[in-house]
Coordinates of C-alpha atoms in Angstrom, one line a residue:
X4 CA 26.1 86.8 20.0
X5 CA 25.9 84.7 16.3
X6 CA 22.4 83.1 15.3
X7 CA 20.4 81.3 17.1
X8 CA 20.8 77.3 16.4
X9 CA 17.5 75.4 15.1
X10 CA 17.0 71.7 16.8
X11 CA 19.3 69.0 16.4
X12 CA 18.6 67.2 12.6
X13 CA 16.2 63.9 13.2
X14 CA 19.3 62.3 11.0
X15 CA 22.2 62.0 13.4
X16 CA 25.8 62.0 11.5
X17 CA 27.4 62.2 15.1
X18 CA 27.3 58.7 16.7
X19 CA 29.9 56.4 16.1
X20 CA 27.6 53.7 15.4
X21 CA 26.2 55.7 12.4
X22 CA 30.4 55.8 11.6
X23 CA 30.0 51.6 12.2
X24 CA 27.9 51.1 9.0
X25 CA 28.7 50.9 5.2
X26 CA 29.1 53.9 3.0
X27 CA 25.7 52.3 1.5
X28 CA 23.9 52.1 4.9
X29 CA 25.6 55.8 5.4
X30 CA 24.3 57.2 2.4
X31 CA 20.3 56.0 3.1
X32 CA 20.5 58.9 5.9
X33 CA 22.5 61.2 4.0
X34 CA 20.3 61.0 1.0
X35 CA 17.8 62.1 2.9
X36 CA 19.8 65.2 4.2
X37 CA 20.9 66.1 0.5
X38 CA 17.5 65.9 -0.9
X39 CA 16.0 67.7 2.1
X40 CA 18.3 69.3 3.9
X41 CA 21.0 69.7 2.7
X42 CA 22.6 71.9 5.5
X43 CA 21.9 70.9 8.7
X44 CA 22.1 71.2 12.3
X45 CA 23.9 68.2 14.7
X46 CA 25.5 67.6 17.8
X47 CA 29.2 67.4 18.1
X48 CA 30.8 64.4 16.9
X49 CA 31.5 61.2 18.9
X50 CA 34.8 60.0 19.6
X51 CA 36.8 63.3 20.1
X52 CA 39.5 62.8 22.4
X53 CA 39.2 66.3 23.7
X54 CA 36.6 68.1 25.7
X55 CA 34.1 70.0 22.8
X56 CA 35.0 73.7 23.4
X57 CA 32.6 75.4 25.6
X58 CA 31.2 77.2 22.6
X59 CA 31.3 75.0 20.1
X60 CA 28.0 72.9 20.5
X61 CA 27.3 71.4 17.3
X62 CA 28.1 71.6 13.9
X63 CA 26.3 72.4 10.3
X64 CA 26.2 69.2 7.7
X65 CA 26.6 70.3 4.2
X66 CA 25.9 67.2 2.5
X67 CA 24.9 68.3 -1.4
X68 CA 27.4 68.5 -4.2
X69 CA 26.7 71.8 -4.9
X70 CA 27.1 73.6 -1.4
X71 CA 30.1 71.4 -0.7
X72 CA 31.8 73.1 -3.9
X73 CA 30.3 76.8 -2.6
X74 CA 31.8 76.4 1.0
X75 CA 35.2 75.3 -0.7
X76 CA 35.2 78.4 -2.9
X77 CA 34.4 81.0 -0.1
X78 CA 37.7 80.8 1.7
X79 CA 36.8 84.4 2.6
X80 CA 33.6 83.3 4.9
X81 CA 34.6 79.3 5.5
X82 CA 38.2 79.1 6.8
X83 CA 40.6 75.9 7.1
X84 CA 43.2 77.5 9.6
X85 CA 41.2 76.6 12.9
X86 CA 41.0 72.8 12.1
X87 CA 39.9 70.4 9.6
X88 CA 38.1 67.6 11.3
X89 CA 35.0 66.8 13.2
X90 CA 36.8 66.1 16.4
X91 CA 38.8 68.7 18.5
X92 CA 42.3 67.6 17.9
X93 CA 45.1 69.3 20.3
X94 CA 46.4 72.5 18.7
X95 CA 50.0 71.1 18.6
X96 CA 49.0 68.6 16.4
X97 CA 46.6 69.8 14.6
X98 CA 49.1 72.6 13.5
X99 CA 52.2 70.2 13.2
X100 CA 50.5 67.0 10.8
X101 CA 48.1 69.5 8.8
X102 CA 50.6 71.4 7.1
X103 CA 49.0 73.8 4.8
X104 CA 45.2 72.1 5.0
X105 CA 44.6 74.1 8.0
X106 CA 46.7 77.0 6.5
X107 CA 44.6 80.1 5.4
X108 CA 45.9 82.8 2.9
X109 CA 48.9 84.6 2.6
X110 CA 50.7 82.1 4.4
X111 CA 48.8 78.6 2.9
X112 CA 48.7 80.6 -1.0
X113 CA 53.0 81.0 -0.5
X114 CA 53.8 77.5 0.7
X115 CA 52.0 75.8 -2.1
X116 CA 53.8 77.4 -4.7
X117 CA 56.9 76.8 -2.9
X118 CA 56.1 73.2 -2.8
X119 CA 55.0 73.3 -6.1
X120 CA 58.0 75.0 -7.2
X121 CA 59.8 71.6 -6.1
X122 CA 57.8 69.5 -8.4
X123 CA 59.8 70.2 -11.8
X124 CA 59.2 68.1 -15.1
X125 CA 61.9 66.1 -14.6
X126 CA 61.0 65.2 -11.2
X127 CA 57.7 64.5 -12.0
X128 CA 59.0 62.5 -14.8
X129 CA 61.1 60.6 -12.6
X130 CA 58.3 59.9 -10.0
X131 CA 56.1 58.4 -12.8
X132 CA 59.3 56.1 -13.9
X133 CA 59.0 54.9 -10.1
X134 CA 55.5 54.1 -9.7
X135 CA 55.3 52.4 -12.7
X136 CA 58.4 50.2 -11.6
X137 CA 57.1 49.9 -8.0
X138 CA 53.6 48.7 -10.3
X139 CA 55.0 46.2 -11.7
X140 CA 56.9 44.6 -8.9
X141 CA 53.9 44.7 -6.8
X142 CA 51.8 43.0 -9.5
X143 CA 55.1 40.1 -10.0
X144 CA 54.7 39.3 -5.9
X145 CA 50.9 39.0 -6.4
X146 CA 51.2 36.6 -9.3
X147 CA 52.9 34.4 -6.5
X148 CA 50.3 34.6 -3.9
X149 CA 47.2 33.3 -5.6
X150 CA 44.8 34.3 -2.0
X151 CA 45.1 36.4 0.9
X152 CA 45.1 39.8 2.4
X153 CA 44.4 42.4 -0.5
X154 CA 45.4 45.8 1.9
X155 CA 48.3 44.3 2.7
X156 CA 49.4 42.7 -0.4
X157 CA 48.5 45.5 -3.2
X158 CA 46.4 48.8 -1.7
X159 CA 48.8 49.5 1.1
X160 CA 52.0 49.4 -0.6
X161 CA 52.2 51.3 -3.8
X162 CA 51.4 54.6 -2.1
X163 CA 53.6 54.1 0.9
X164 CA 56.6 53.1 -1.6
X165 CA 56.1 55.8 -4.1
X166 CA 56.6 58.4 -1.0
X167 CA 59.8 56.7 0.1
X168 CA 61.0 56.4 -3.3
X169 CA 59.7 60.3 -3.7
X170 CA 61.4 61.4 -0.6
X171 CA 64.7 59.6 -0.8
X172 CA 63.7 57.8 2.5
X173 CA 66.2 55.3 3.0
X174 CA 65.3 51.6 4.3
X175 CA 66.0 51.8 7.7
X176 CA 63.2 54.4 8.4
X177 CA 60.3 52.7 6.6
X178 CA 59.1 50.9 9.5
X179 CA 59.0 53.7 11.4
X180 CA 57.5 55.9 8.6
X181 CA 54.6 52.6 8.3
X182 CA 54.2 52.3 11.9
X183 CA 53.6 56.4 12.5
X184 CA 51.2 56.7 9.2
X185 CA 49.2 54.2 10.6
X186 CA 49.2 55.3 14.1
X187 CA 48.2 58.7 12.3
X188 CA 45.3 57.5 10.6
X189 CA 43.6 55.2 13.0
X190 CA 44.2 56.6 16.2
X191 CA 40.1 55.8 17.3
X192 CA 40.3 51.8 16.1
X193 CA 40.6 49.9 19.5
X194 CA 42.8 47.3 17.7
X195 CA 45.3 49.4 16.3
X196 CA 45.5 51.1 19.9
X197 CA 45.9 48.1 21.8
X198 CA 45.3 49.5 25.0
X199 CA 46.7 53.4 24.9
X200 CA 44.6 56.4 25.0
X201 CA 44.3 58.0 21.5
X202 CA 46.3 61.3 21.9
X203 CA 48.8 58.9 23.2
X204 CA 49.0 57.5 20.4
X205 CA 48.4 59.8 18.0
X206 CA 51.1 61.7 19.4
X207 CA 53.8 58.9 19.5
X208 CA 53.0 58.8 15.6
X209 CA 53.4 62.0 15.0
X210 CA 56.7 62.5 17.2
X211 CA 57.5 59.4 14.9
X212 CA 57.1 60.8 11.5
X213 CA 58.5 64.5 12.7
X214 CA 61.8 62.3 13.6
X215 CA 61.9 60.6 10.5
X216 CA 61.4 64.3 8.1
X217 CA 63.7 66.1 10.4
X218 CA 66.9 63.9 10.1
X219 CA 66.0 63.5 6.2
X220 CA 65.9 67.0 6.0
X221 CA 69.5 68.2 8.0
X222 CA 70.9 65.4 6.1
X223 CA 69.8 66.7 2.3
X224 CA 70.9 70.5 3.6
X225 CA 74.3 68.7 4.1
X226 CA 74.4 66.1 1.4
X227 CA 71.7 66.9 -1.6
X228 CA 70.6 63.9 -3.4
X229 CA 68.4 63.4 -6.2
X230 CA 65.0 62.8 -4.4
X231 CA 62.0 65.4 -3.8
X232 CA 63.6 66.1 -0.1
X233 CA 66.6 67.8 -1.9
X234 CA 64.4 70.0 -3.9
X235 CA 62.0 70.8 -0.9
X236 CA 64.9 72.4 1.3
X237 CA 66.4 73.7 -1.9
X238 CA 63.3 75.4 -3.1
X239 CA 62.4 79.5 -3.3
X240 CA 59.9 81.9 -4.4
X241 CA 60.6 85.6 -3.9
X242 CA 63.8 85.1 -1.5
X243 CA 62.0 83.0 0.9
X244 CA 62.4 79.3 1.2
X245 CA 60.4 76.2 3.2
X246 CA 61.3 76.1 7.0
X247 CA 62.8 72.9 8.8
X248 CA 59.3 72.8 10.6
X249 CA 57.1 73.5 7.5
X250 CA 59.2 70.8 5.1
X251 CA 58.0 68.6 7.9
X252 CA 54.6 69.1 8.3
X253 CA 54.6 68.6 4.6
X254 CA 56.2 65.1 5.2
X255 CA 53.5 64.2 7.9
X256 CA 50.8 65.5 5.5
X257 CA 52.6 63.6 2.3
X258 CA 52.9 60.1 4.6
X259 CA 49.4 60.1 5.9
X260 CA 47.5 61.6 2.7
X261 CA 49.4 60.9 0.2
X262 CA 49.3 57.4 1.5
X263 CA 45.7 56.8 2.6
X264 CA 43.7 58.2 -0.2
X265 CA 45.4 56.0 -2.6
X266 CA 45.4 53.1 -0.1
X267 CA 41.9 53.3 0.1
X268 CA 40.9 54.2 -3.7
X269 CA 42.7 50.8 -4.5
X270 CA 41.0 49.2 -1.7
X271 CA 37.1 50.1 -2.8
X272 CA 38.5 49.7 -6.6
X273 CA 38.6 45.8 -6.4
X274 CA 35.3 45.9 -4.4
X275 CA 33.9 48.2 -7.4
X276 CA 35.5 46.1 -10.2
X277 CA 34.4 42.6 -8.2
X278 CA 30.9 43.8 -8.6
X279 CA 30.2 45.4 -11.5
X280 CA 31.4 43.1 -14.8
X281 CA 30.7 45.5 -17.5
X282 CA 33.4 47.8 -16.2
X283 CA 35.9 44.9 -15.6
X284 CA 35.6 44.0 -19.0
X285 CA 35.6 47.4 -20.5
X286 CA 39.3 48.3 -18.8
X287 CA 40.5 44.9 -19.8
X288 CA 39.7 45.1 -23.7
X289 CA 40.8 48.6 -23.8
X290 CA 42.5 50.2 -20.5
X291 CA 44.0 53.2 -22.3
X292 CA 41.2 54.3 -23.9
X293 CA 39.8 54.8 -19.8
X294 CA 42.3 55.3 -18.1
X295 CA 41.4 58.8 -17.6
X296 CA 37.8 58.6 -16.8
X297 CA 38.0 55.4 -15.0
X298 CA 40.8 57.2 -12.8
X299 CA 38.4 59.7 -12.1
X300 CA 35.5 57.6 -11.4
X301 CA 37.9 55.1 -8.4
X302 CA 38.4 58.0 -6.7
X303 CA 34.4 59.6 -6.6
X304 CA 33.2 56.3 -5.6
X305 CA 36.3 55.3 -2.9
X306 CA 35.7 58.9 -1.6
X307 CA 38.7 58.3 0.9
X308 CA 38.2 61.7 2.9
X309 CA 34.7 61.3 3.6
X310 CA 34.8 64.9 5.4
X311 CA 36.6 67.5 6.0
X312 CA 36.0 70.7 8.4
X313 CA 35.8 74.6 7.5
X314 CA 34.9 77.4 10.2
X315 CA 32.9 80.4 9.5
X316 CA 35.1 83.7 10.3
X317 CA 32.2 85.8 10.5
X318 CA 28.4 85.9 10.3
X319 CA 27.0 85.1 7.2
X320 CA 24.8 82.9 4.8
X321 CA 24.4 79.6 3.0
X322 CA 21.7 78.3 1.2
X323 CA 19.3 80.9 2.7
X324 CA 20.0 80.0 6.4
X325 CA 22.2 82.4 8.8
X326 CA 25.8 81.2 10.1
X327 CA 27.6 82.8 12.8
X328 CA 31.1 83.7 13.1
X329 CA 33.0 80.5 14.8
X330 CA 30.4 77.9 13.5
X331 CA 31.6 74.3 12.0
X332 CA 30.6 73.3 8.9
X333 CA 31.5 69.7 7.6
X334 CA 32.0 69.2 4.1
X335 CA 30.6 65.6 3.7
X336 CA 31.9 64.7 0.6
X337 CA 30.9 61.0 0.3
X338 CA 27.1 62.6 0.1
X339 CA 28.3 65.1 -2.4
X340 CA 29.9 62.3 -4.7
X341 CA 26.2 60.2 -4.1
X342 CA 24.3 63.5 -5.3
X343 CA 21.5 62.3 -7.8
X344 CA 21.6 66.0 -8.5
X345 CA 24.9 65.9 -10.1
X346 CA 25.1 62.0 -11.0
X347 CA 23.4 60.2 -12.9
X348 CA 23.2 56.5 -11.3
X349 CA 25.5 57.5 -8.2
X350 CA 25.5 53.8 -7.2
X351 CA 26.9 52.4 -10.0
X352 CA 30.6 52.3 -11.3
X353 CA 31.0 53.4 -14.3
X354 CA 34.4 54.0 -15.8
X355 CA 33.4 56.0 -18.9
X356 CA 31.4 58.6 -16.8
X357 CA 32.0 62.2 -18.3
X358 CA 31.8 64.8 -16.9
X359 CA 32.2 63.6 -13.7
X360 CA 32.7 66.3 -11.2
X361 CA 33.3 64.5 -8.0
X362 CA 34.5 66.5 -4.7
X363 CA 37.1 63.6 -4.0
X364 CA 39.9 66.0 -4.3
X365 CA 38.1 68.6 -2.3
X366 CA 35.4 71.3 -4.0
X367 CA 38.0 73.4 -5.9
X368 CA 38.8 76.4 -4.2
X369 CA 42.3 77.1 -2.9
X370 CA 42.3 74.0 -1.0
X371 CA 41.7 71.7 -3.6
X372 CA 43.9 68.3 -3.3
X373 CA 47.8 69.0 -4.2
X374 CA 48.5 65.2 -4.8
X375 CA 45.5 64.5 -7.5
X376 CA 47.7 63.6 -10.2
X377 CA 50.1 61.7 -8.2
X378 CA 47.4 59.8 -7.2
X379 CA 45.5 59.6 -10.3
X380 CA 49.1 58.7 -12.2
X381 CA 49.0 55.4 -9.2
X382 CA 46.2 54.1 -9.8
X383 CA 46.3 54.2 -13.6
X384 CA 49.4 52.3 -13.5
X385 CA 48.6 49.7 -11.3
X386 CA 45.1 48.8 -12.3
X387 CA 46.9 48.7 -15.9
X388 CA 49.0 46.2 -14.6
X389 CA 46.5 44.3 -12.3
X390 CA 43.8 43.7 -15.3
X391 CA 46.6 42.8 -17.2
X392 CA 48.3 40.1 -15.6
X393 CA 45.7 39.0 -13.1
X394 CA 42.4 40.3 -15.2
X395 CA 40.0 37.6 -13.0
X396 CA 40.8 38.4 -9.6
X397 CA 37.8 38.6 -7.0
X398 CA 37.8 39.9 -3.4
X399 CA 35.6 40.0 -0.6
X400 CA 33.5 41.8 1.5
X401 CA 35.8 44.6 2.9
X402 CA 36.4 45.2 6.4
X403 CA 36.1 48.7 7.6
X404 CA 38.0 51.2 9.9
X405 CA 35.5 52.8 12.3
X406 CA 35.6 56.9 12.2
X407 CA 34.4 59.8 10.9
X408 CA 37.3 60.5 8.2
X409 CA 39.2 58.3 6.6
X410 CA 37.3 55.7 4.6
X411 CA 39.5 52.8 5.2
X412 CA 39.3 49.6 4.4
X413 CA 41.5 47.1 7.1
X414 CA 40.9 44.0 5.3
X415 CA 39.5 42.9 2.0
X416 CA 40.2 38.9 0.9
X417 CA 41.3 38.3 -2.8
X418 CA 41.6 35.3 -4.9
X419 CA 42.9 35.4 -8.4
X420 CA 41.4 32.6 -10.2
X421 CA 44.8 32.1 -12.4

């Protein structure tokens, strides 16, 4: 029977129009909730492109840093394997671009080590030798556009090119690996649908980005290379190796993460640095010196997955109220990382913050983000070379992508002042 529900919360985080404001304008509703309430009760979530199940009326807000690091940790009571968003997503998909998010133990434990397992020194060595090249070419076609389009200029491409240089993906599948990432990731924004239904094109993407990891895949079985694809299908722990299907899940999960954290981090980083001086200068006099804090700090104030979905497998507790088996909790992690109760002055950037222990990678627990140091090695390199060569930049007021996970900027204006 489970417990039953109290009332709706008086805050709404359902509507879409409370998904149409600012993180700022967000957060004067979720502070309430953290200070308050920090687990609470709300109907389902707007925008799902699927009929809520008949059970599933609602779901439980967990909005303070500290629960959002206990739900992470209790794998055992909060599970990941029957989805990971707000929105019912069909099961095909769900299962196919998730990869091991929406894995639970012994199955999601095995594949990260033998993922892991392809990530040797001398790859990772490799991959940094990339990035950093990739930086610096990116920063050289900047120096030549003095205004424009910041996404598309700098945020959008480092990420996407350090995968296909990663993956070995050769150049006559990166449109199709661009066009599908994006398809993947803003499957609710009326302008990127232009007219189809969002499973339509959701799915398209996804068909598109399965195509794309399946004939990179046969084709490194056949003809290994030296690229991460070759050590994915080459990779084993215990006798057992990654599966055609799983290798590309991973790819899906690789393209559209892997891309759009750091997309966005990079994005809200030239907002952040635009608006707060002191830390401009600071990274400009003496980058090295922060690179490691201020690295931390792009990424706890971008909070790029702003939530993330666990489901109780059985009746139980959090912070003193009762949760039945089947419930949805969502981890709202742009609330934890605004937590007055773990940071001092949430609202301001501050590259030399330490400690600083942000949820942007997820609240620990086995789940905990995979690609942090690949995206913590980006952004240290290309900020490096952005307050470097083009230390008086400015950009606008950023344009936002309307939906419940991804924080994503579409378009943020730039002028460099050279």
């Amino acid at each position: 029977m489970g417990h039953p529900k109290p009332d709706y919360d008086p805050v709404s985080l359902s509507p879409l129009a409370f998904w149409s404001k600012n993180p700022r304008g967000r957060d004067q509703e979720l502070s309430i909730l953290r200070r308050e309430r920090p687990l609470s009760w709300h109907p389902p979530a707007e925008g799902s492109m699927m009929e809520p199940d008949e059970q599933q009326d609602g779901f439980w807000a967990v909005t303070s840093n500290a629960l959002i690091k206990e739900v992470s940790t209790r794998p055992e009571d909060f599970c990941s394997g029957s989805g990971i968003t707000l929105e019912e997503v069909p099961t095909e998909i769900l299962e196919t671009v998730s990869s091991f998010l929406a894995m639970d133990a012994p199955r999601h434990t095995q594949l990260r080590k033998l993922v892991s397992t392809a990530f040797t020194p001398r790859r990772v060595k490799i991959i940094e030798e990339q990035i950093h090249a990739r930086a610096v070419r990116i920063v050289d076609d900047l120096l030549t556009k003095p205004e424009g389009d910041f996404v598309h200029q700098v945020s959008m491409r480092l990420p996407m090119e350090t995968i296909f240089d990663m993956m070995g993906v050769p150049e006559e599948f990166h449109a199709d690996t661009v066009s599908g990432v994006e398809g993947m990731v803003a499957w609710a924004d009326e302008e990127v649908r232009a007219g189809r239904a969002p499973e339509e094109l959701l799915m398209d993407s996804l068909l598109t980005l399965l195509r794309v990891a399946t004939t990179l895949s046969a084709d490194r079985r056949e003809n290994p290379k030296d690229d991460l694809m070759t050590n994915l299908v080459q990779a084993e722990v215990d006798g057992v190796k990654i599966t055609d299907d799983e290798i590309a899940g991973y790819f899906c999960l690789l393209a559209v993460a892997g891309n759009d954290t750091t997309r966005n981090t990079t994005s809200q980083t030239a907002k952040a640095l635009t608006d707060f001086p002191a830390a401009r200068k600071l990274l400009i006099e003496d980058f090295d010196s922060y690179a490691a804090t201020a690295a931390e700090e792009m990424v706890r104030w971008a909070t790029p997955v702003m939530t993330f979905r666990r489901t109780a497998t059985r009746d139980t507790e959090l912070n003193g109220i009762a949760i039945s088996e089947g419930d949805w909790l969502g981890l709202f992690y742009e609330s934890g990382n605004r937590d007055e109760a773990a940071f001092a002055d949430p609202w301001t950037f501050d590259v030399s913050r330490n400690p600083n222990p942000h949820v942007g990678f997820g609240g620990g627990g086995p789940h905990f983000c995979m690609g942090s140091m690949l995206a913590k090695t980006q952004l240290r390199h290309l900020w490096k070379e952005i307050l470097t060569r083009a230390p008086n930049f400015e950009v606008g007021e950023p344009e936002y992508l309307v939906g419940n996970f991804m924080c994503a900027t579409k378009r943020l204006s730039y002028k460099l002042n050279l």
